Coordinates of C-alpha atoms and ligand atoms in Angstrom, one line a residue:
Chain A
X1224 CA -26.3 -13.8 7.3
X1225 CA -24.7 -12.4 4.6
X1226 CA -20.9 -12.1 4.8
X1227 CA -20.1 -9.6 1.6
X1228 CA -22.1 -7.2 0.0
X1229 CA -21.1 -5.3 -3.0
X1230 CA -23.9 -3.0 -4.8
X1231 CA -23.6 -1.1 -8.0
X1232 CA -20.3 -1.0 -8.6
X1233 CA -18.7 0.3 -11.0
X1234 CA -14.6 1.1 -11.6
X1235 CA -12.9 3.1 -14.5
X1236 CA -9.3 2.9 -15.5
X1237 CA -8.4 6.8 -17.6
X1238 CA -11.6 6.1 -18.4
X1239 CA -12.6 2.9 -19.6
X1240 CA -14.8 1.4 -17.9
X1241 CA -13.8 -2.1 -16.6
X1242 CA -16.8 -2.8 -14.0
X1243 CA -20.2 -2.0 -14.9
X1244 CA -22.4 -1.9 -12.3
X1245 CA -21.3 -5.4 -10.8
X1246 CA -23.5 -6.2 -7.4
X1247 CA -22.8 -9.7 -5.4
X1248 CA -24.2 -11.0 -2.2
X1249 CA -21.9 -14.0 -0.2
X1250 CA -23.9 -15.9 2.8
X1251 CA -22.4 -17.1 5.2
X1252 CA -20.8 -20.7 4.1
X1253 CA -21.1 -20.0 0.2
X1254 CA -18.9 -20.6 -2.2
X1255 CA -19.5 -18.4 -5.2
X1256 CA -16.8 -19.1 -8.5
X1257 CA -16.6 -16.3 -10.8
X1258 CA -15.7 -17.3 -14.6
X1259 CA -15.1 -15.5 -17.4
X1260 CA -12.4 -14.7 -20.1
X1261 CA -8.9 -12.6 -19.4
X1262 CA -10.0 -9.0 -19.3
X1263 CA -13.3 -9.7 -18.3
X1264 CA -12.7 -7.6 -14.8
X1265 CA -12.7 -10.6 -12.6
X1266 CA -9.4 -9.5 -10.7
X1267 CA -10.5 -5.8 -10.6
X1268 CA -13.4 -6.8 -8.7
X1269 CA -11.1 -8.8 -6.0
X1270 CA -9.0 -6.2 -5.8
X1271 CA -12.1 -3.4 -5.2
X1272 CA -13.5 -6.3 -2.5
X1273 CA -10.3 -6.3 -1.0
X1274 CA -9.5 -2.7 -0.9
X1275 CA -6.7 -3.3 -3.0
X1276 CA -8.3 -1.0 -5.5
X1277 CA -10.9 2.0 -5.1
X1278 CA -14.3 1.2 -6.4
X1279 CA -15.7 4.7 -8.6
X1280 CA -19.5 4.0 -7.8
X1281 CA -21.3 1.6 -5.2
X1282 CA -20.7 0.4 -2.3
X1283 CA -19.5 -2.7 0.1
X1284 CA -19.8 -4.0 3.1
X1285 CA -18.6 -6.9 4.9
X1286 CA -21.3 -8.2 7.9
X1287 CA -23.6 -5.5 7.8
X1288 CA -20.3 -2.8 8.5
X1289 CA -20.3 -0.4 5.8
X1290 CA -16.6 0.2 3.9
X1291 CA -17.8 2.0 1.5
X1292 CA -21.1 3.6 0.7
X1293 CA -22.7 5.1 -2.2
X1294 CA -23.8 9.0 -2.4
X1295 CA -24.8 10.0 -5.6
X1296 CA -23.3 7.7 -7.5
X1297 CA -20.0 8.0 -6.1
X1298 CA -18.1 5.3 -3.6
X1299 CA -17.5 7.0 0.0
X1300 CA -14.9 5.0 2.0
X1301 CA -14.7 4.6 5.6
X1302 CA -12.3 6.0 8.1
X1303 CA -8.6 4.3 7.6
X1304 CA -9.4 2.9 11.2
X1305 CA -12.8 1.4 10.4
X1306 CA -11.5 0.0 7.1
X1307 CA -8.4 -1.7 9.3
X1308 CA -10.8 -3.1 11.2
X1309 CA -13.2 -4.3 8.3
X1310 CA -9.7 -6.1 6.5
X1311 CA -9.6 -8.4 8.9
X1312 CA -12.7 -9.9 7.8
X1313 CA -11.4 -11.1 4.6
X1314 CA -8.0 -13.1 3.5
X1315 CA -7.0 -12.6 -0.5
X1316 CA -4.8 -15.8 -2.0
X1317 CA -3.1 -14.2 -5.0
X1318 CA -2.4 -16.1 -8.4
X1319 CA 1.4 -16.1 -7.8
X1320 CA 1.1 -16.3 -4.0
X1321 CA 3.3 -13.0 -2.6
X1322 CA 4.8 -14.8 0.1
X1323 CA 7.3 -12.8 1.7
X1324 CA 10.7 -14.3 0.5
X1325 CA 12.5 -13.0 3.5
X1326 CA 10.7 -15.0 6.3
X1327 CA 10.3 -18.7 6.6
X1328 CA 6.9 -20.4 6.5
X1329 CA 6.6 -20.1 10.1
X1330 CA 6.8 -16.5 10.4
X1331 CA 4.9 -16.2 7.1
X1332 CA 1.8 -16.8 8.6
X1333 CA 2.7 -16.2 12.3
X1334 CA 3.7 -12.6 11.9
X1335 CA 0.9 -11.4 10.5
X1336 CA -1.7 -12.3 13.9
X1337 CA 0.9 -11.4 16.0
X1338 CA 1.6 -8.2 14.5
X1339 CA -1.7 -6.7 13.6
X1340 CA -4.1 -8.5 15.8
X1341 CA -2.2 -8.8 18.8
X1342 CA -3.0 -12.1 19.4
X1343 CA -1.0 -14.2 22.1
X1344 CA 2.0 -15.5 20.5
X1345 CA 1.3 -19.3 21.9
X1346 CA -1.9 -19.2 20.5
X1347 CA -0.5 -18.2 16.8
X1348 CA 2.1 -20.6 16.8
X1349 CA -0.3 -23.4 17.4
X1350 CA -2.8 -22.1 15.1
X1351 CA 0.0 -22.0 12.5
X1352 CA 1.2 -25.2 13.6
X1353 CA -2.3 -27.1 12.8
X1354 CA -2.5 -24.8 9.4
X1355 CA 1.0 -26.8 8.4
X1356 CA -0.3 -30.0 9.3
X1357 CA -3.6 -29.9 7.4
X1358 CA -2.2 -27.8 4.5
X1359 CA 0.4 -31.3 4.6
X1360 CA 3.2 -29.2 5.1
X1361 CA 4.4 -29.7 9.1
X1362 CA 8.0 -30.1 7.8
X1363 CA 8.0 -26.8 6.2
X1364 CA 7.8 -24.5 8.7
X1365 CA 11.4 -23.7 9.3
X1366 CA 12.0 -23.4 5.2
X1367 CA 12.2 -20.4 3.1
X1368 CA 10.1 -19.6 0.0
X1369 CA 12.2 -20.5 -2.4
X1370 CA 12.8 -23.6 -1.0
X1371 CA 9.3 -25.0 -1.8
X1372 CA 7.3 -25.7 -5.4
X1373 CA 4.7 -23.4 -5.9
X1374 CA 2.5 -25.6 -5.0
X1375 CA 4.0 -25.8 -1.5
X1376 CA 3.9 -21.9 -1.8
X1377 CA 0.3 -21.5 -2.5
X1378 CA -0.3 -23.9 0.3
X1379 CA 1.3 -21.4 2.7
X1380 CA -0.3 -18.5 1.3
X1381 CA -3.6 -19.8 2.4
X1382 CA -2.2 -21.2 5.5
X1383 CA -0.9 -17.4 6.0
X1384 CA -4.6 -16.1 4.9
X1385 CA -6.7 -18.3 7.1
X1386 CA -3.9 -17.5 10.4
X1387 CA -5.8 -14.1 9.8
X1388 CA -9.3 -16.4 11.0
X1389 CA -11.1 -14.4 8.0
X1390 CA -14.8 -14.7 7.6
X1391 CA -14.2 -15.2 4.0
X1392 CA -11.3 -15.9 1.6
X1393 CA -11.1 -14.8 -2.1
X1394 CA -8.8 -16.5 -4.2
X1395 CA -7.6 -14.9 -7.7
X1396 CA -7.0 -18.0 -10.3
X1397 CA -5.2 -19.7 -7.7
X1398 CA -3.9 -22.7 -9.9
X1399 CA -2.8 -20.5 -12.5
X1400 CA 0.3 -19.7 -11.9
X1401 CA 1.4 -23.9 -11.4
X1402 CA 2.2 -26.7 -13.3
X1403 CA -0.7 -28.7 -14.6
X1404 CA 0.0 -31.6 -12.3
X1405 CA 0.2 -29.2 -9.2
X1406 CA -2.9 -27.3 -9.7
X1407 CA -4.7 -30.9 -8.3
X1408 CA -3.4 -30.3 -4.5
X1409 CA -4.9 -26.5 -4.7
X1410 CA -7.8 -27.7 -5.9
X1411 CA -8.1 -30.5 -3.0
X1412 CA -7.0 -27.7 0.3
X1413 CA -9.6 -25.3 -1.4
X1414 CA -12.5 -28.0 -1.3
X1415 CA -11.4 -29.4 2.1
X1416 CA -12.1 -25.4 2.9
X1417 CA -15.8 -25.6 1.2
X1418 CA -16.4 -28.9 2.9
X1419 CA -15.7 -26.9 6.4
X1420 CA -18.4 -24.2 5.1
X1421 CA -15.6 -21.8 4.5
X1422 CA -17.0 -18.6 2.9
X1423 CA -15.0 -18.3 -0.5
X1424 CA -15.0 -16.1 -3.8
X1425 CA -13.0 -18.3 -6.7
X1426 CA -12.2 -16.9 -9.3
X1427 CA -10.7 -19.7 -12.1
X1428 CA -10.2 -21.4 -15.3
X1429 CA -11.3 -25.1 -14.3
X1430 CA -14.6 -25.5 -14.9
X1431 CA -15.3 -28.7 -13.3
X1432 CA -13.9 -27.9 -10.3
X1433 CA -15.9 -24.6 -10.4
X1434 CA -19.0 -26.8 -10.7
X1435 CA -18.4 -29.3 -7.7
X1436 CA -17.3 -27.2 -5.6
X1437 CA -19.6 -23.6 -5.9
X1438 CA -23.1 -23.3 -4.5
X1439 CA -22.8 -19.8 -7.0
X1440 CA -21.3 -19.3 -10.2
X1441 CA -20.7 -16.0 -11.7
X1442 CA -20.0 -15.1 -15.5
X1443 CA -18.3 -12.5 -16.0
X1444 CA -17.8 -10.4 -19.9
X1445 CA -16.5 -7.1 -20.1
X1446 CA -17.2 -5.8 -16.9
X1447 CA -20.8 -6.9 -16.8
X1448 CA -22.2 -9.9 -15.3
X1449 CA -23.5 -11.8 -18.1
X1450 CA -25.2 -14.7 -16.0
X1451 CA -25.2 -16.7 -12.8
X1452 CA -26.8 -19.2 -10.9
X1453 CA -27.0 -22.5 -10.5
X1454 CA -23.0 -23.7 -10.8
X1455 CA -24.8 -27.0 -13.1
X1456 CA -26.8 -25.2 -14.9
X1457 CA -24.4 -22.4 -15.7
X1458 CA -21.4 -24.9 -16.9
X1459 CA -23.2 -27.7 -18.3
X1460 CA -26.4 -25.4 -19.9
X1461 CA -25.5 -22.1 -20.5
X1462 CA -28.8 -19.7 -21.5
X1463 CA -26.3 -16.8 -23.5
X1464 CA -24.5 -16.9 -25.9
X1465 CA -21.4 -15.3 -25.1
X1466 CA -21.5 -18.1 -22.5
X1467 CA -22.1 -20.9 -24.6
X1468 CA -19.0 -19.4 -26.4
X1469 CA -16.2 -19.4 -23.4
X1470 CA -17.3 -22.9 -22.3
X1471 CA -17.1 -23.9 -25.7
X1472 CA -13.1 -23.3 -25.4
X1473 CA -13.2 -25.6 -22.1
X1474 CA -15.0 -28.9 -23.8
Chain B
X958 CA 63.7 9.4 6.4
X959 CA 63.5 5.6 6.2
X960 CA 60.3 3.7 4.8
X961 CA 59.7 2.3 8.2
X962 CA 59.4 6.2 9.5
X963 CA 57.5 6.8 6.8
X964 CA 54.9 4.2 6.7
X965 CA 54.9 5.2 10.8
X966 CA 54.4 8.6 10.0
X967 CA 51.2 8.4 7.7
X968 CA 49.6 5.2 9.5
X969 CA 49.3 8.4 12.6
X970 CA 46.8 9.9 10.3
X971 CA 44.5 6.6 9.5
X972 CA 42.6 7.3 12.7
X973 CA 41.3 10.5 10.6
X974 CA 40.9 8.8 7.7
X975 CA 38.6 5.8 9.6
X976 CA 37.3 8.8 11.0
X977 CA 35.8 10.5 7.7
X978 CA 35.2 6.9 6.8
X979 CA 32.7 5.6 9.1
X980 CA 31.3 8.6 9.8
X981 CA 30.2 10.0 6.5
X982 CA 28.8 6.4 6.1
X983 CA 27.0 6.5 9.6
X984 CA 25.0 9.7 8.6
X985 CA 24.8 9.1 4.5
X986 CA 23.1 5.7 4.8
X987 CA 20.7 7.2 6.9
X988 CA 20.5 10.2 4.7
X989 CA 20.4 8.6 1.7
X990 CA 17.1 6.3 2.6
X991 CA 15.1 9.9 3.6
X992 CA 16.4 11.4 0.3
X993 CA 15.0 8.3 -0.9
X994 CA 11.8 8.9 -0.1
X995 CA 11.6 11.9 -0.7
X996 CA 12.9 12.0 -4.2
X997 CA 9.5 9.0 -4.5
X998 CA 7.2 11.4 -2.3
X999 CA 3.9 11.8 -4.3
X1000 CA 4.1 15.7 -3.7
X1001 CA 5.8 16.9 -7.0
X1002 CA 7.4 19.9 -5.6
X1003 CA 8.9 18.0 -2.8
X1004 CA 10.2 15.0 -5.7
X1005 CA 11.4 17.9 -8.1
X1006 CA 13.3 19.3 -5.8
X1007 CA 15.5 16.6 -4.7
X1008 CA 15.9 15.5 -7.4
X1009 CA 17.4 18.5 -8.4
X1010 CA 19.2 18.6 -5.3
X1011 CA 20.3 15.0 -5.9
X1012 CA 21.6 16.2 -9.7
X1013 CA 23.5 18.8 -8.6
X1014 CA 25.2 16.9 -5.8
X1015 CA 26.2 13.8 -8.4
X1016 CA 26.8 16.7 -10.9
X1017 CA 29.4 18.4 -9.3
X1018 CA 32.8 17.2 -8.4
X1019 CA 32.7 16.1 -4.3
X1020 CA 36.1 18.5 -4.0
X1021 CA 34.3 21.8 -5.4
X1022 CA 31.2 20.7 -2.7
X1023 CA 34.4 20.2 -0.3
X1024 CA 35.3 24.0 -0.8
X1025 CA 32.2 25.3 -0.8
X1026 CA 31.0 23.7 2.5
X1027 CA 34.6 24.8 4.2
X1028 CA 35.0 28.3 3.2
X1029 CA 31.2 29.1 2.0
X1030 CA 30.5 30.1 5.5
X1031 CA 33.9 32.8 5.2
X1032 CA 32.7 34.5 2.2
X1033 CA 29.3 34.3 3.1
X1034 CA 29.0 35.3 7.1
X1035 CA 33.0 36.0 7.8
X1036 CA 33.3 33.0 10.0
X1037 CA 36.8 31.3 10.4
X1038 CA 37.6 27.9 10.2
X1039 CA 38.7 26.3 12.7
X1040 CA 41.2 23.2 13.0
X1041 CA 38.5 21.3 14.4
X1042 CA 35.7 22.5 12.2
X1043 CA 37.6 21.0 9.0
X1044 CA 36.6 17.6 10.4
X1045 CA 33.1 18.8 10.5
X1046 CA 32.8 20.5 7.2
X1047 CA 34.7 17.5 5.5
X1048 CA 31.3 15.3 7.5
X1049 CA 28.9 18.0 6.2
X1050 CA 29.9 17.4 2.3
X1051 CA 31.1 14.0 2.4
X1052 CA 27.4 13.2 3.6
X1053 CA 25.5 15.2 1.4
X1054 CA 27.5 13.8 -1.0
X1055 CA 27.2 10.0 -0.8
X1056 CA 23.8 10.8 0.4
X1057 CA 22.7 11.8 -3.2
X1058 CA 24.4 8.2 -4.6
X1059 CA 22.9 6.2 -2.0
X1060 CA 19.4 8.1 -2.5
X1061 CA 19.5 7.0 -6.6
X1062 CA 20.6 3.1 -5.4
X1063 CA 17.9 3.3 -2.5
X1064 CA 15.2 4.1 -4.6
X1065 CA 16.4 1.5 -7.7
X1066 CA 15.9 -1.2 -5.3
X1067 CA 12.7 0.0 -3.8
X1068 CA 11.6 0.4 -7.3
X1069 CA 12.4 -2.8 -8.4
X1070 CA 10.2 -4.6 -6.0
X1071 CA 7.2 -6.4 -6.6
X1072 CA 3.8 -4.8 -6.1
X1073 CA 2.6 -8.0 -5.4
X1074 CA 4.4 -7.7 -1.9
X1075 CA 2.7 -4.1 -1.0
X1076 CA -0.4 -5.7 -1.7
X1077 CA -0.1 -8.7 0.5
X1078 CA 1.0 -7.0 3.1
X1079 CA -2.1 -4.3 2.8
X1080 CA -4.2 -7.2 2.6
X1081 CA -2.8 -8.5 5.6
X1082 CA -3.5 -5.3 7.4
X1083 CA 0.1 -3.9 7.5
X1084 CA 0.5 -0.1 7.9
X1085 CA 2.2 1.8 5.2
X1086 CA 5.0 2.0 7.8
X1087 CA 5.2 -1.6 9.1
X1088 CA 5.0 -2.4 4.8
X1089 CA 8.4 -0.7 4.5
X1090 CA 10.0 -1.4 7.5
X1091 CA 9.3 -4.9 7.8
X1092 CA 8.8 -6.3 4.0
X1093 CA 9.9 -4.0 1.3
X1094 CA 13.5 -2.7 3.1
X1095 CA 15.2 -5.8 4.3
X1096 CA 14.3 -6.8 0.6
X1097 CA 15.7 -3.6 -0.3
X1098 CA 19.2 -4.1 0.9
X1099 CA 20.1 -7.4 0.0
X1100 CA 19.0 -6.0 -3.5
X1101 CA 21.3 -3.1 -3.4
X1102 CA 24.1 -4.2 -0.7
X1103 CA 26.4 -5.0 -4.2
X1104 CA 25.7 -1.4 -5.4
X1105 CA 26.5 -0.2 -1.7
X1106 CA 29.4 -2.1 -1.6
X1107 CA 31.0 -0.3 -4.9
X1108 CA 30.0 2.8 -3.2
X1109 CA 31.6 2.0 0.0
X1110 CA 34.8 1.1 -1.7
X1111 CA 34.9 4.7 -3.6
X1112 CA 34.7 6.6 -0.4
X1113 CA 37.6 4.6 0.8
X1114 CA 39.3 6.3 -1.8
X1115 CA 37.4 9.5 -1.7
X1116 CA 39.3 10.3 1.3
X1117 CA 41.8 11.1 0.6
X1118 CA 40.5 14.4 -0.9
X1119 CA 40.4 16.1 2.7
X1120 CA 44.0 16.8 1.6
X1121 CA 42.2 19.8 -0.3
X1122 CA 41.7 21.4 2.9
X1123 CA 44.8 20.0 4.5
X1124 CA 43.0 17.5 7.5
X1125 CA 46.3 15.5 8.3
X1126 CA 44.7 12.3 7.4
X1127 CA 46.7 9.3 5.7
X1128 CA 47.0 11.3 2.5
X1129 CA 47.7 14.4 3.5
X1130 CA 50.6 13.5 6.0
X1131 CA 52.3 11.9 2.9
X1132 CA 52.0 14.1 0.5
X1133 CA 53.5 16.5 3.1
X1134 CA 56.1 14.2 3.3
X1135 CA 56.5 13.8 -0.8
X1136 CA 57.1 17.2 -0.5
X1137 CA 59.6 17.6 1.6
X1138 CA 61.7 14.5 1.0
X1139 CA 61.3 15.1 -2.7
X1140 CA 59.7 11.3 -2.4
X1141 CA 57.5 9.1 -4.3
X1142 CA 57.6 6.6 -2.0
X1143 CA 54.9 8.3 0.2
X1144 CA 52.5 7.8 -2.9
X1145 CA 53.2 4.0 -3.0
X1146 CA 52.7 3.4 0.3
X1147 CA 49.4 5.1 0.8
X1148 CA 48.2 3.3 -2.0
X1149 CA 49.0 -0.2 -0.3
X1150 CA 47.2 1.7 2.6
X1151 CA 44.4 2.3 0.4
X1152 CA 44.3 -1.3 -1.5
X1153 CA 44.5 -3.2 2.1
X1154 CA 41.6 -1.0 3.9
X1155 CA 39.7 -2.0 0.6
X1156 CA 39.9 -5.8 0.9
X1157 CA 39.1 -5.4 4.7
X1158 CA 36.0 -3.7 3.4
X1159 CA 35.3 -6.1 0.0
X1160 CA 35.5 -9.3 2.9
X1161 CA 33.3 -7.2 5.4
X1162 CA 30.9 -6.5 2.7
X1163 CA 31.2 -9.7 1.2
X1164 CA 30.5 -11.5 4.5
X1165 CA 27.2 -9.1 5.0
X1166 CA 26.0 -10.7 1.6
X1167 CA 26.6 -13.9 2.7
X1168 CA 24.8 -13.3 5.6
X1169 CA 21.4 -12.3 3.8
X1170 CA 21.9 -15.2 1.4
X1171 CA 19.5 -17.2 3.3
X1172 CA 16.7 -16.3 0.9
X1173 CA 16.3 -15.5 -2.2
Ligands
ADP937 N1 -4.1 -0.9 -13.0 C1 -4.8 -0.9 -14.2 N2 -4.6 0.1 -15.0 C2 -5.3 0.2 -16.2 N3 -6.1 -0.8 -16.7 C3 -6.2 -1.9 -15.9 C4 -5.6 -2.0 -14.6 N4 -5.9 -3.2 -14.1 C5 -6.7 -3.8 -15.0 N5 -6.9 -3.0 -16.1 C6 -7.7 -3.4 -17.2 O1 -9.0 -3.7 -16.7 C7 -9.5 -4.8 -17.5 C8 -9.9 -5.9 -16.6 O2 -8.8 -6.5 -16.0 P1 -8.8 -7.7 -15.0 O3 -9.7 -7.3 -13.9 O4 -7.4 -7.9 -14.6 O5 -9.4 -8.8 -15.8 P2 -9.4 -10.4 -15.5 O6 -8.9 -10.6 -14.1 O7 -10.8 -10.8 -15.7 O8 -8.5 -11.0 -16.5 C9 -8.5 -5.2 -18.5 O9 -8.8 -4.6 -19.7 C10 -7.2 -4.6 -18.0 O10 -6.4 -4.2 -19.0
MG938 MG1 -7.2 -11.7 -13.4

């Protein structure tokens, strides 16, 4: 079953064009890495996935429920309360997480089910509780934001994503924004995720962890998608040139 | 008349003056978010006009606004002003009047914040409405609560210009009483008035900071 479904699309910033006719397919279970240089459009399409931004041309849909559809070339969105209902499908874990200072951990990632899904307050706070514990952070959950290395504050972004029981997570260069030594425990929570069949979009810099832990990767240049496939054969044997030439950077 | 009935004399009119205190800030805090938002509305006519609203307010000197809210309605309809109505007019442009500051500090603060926290919270699934009310606000005021504060601390002060349409608060009592006991003392002592009801608000205000400091 296929979880996300983005055709033709296409996005424009005062006119210059930053996606290209970009179309992606996520099964159920996959995870898919997108690659690419800075400027490439890798974030724009996130953000268009997520709703964050509006698409120009195409269209997406998420389980067979259409957001957004395509009439002559142009995106049409759904009703604000079908697209409410269609966010809730997705989680997004942004490069510099976006916690929100002002609550601790707990209410981080309790507030959100409570508040917009309604769901039993019991049942959130032990969700949340078992997020802590497997995220390793169980003695966090009565400490503030800035109390914590971002690490620890990526860690409870996707804790506060997943409270949300998406059907898929996308994650915008989540390492990026930590210290070298820190972007190891990201790494380890996101394939602990793919081991569980977690339905992900990656985007990220670290190519052997794109490798190991995609079934899909993407390449992305200037808002077109040069080549995908095989996550092996893409980062050890690239077929294009322009490829060959951002791997080149990594080796 | 001794400093003792002197001090006793004025202190009679600090009810008013707490009066004009609390209750310009009770409906210019309130004021002052809407204009806010309105000054920010997307709608250029609506954002052009306050903003020129909110010009001529900080523009203008608050005692000219005074006049012009108390006898405005004499020249304009013939209506008198009554004893009790001075209260009301001193509200009226007192409000409008810190509403315009507080607007500009409001929308600094909601300005400064991160767009990173609107898009979480859409992400999320928050409403434009539950966004503001629950993330970017309580963010908001800690931000500006220091700005507030120095705002706070000028309409202490500020009141004392309801002597321009002679409300017997503090001020006006003693400079009734300058007057007629060819005094300075009156001056003095409203200033100690003045310089205590501040540090009672600098230690409230201080201890509301405090209070949010929990985060950062
Ligand atoms: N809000 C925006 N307004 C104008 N241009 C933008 C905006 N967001 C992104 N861009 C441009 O779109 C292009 C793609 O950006 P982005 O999607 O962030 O790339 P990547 O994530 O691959 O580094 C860049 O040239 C960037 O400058
Ligand atoms: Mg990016």
């Amino acid at each position: 079953m296929n979880i996300l479904e983005i055709e033709h699309c296409r996005k424009q910033f005062d006119g210059n064009e930053v996606l290209t006719d970009i179309s992606l397919t996520v099964s159920e279970g996959q995870v898919v890495s997108i690659i690419g240089p800075s400027g490439s459009g890798k974030s724009t399409l996130l953000r268009c996935a997520t709703l964050l931004e509006t698409m120009d041309g195409g269209s997406l849909r998420y389980l067979g429920k259409s957001a957004v559809r395509d009439e002559g070339g142009k995106s049409v969105y759904a009703s604000a309360a079908e697209l409410k209902e269609i966010r809730s499908c997705f989680g997004l874990v942004f490069q510099n997480f976006n916690l929100f200072p002002h609550y601790s951990v707990l209410k981080n990632i309790t507030e959100p089910p409570m508040l917009i899904q309604k769901r039993d307050r019991t049942e959130v706070l032990e969700t949340a509780r078992d997020l802590l514990e497997k995220m390793g952070l169980a003695d966090k959950a009565d400490a503030y934001p800035y109390q914590l290395s971002g690490g620890q504050q990526q860690r409870v972004s996707i804790a506060r994503a997943l409270a949300m029981k998406p059907k898929m997570l996308f994650f915008d260069e989540p390492t990026s924004a930590l210290d070298p030594e820190l972007t190891g425990e990201i790494l380890k929570v996101i394939r602990a995720l793919a081991a569980e069949h977690m339905t992900m979009v990656i985007v990220t810099h670290e190519m052997a962890f794109a490798r190991d832990v995609s079934d899909h990767v993407i390449f992305m240049d200037g808002g077109v998608i040069v080549e995908q496939g095989d996550p092996h054969a893409i980062i050890n044997n690239p077929s294009h040139d322009r490829t060959i030439q951002f791997l080149s950077r990594f080796n | 008349m001794t400093l003792t009935a002197m001090i006793a004399k004025m202190s009679e009119g600090l009810g008013r003056t707490c009066a004009i205190f609390f209750l310009t800030l009770l409906f210019s805090l309130p004021l002052g978010l809407l204009v806010a938002l309105l000054r920010m509305s997307k709608n250029r006519l609506v954002s052009t006009v306050t903003r020129a609203i909110i010009s001529f307010l900080r523009g203008t000197p608050l005692m000219l606004q005074l006049i012009a809210v108390a006898y405005g309605p004499f020249y304009l309809f013939g209506a008198t002003l009554l004893v009790k109505q001075k209260l009301l007019a001193i509200i009226i442009a007192f409000s409008l009047n810190y509403a315009a500051y507080f607007a500009e500090i409001y929308r600094g603060g909601i300005e400064s914040m991160p767009v990173g926290q609107y898009e979480a919270a859409a992400v999320l699934g928050y409403s434009r409405t539950q966004t503001f009310m629950r993330i970017i606000l309580p963010q908001v005021v800690k931000r500006i609560l220091p700005s507030v504060t120095n705002e706070v601390i000028t309409l202490v002060k500020d009141t004392s210009m309801a002597f321009t349409l002679a409300y017997m608060e503090m001020f006006s009592i003693g400079k009734q009483i300058a007057t007629s006991q060819s005094s300075f003392l009156p001056f003095v002592i409203a200033g100690v008035f003045y310089y205590l009801m501040n540090s009672v608000v600098a230690f409230a205000m201080s201890r509301c900071e405090k209070s949010l400091g929990y985060y950062r």
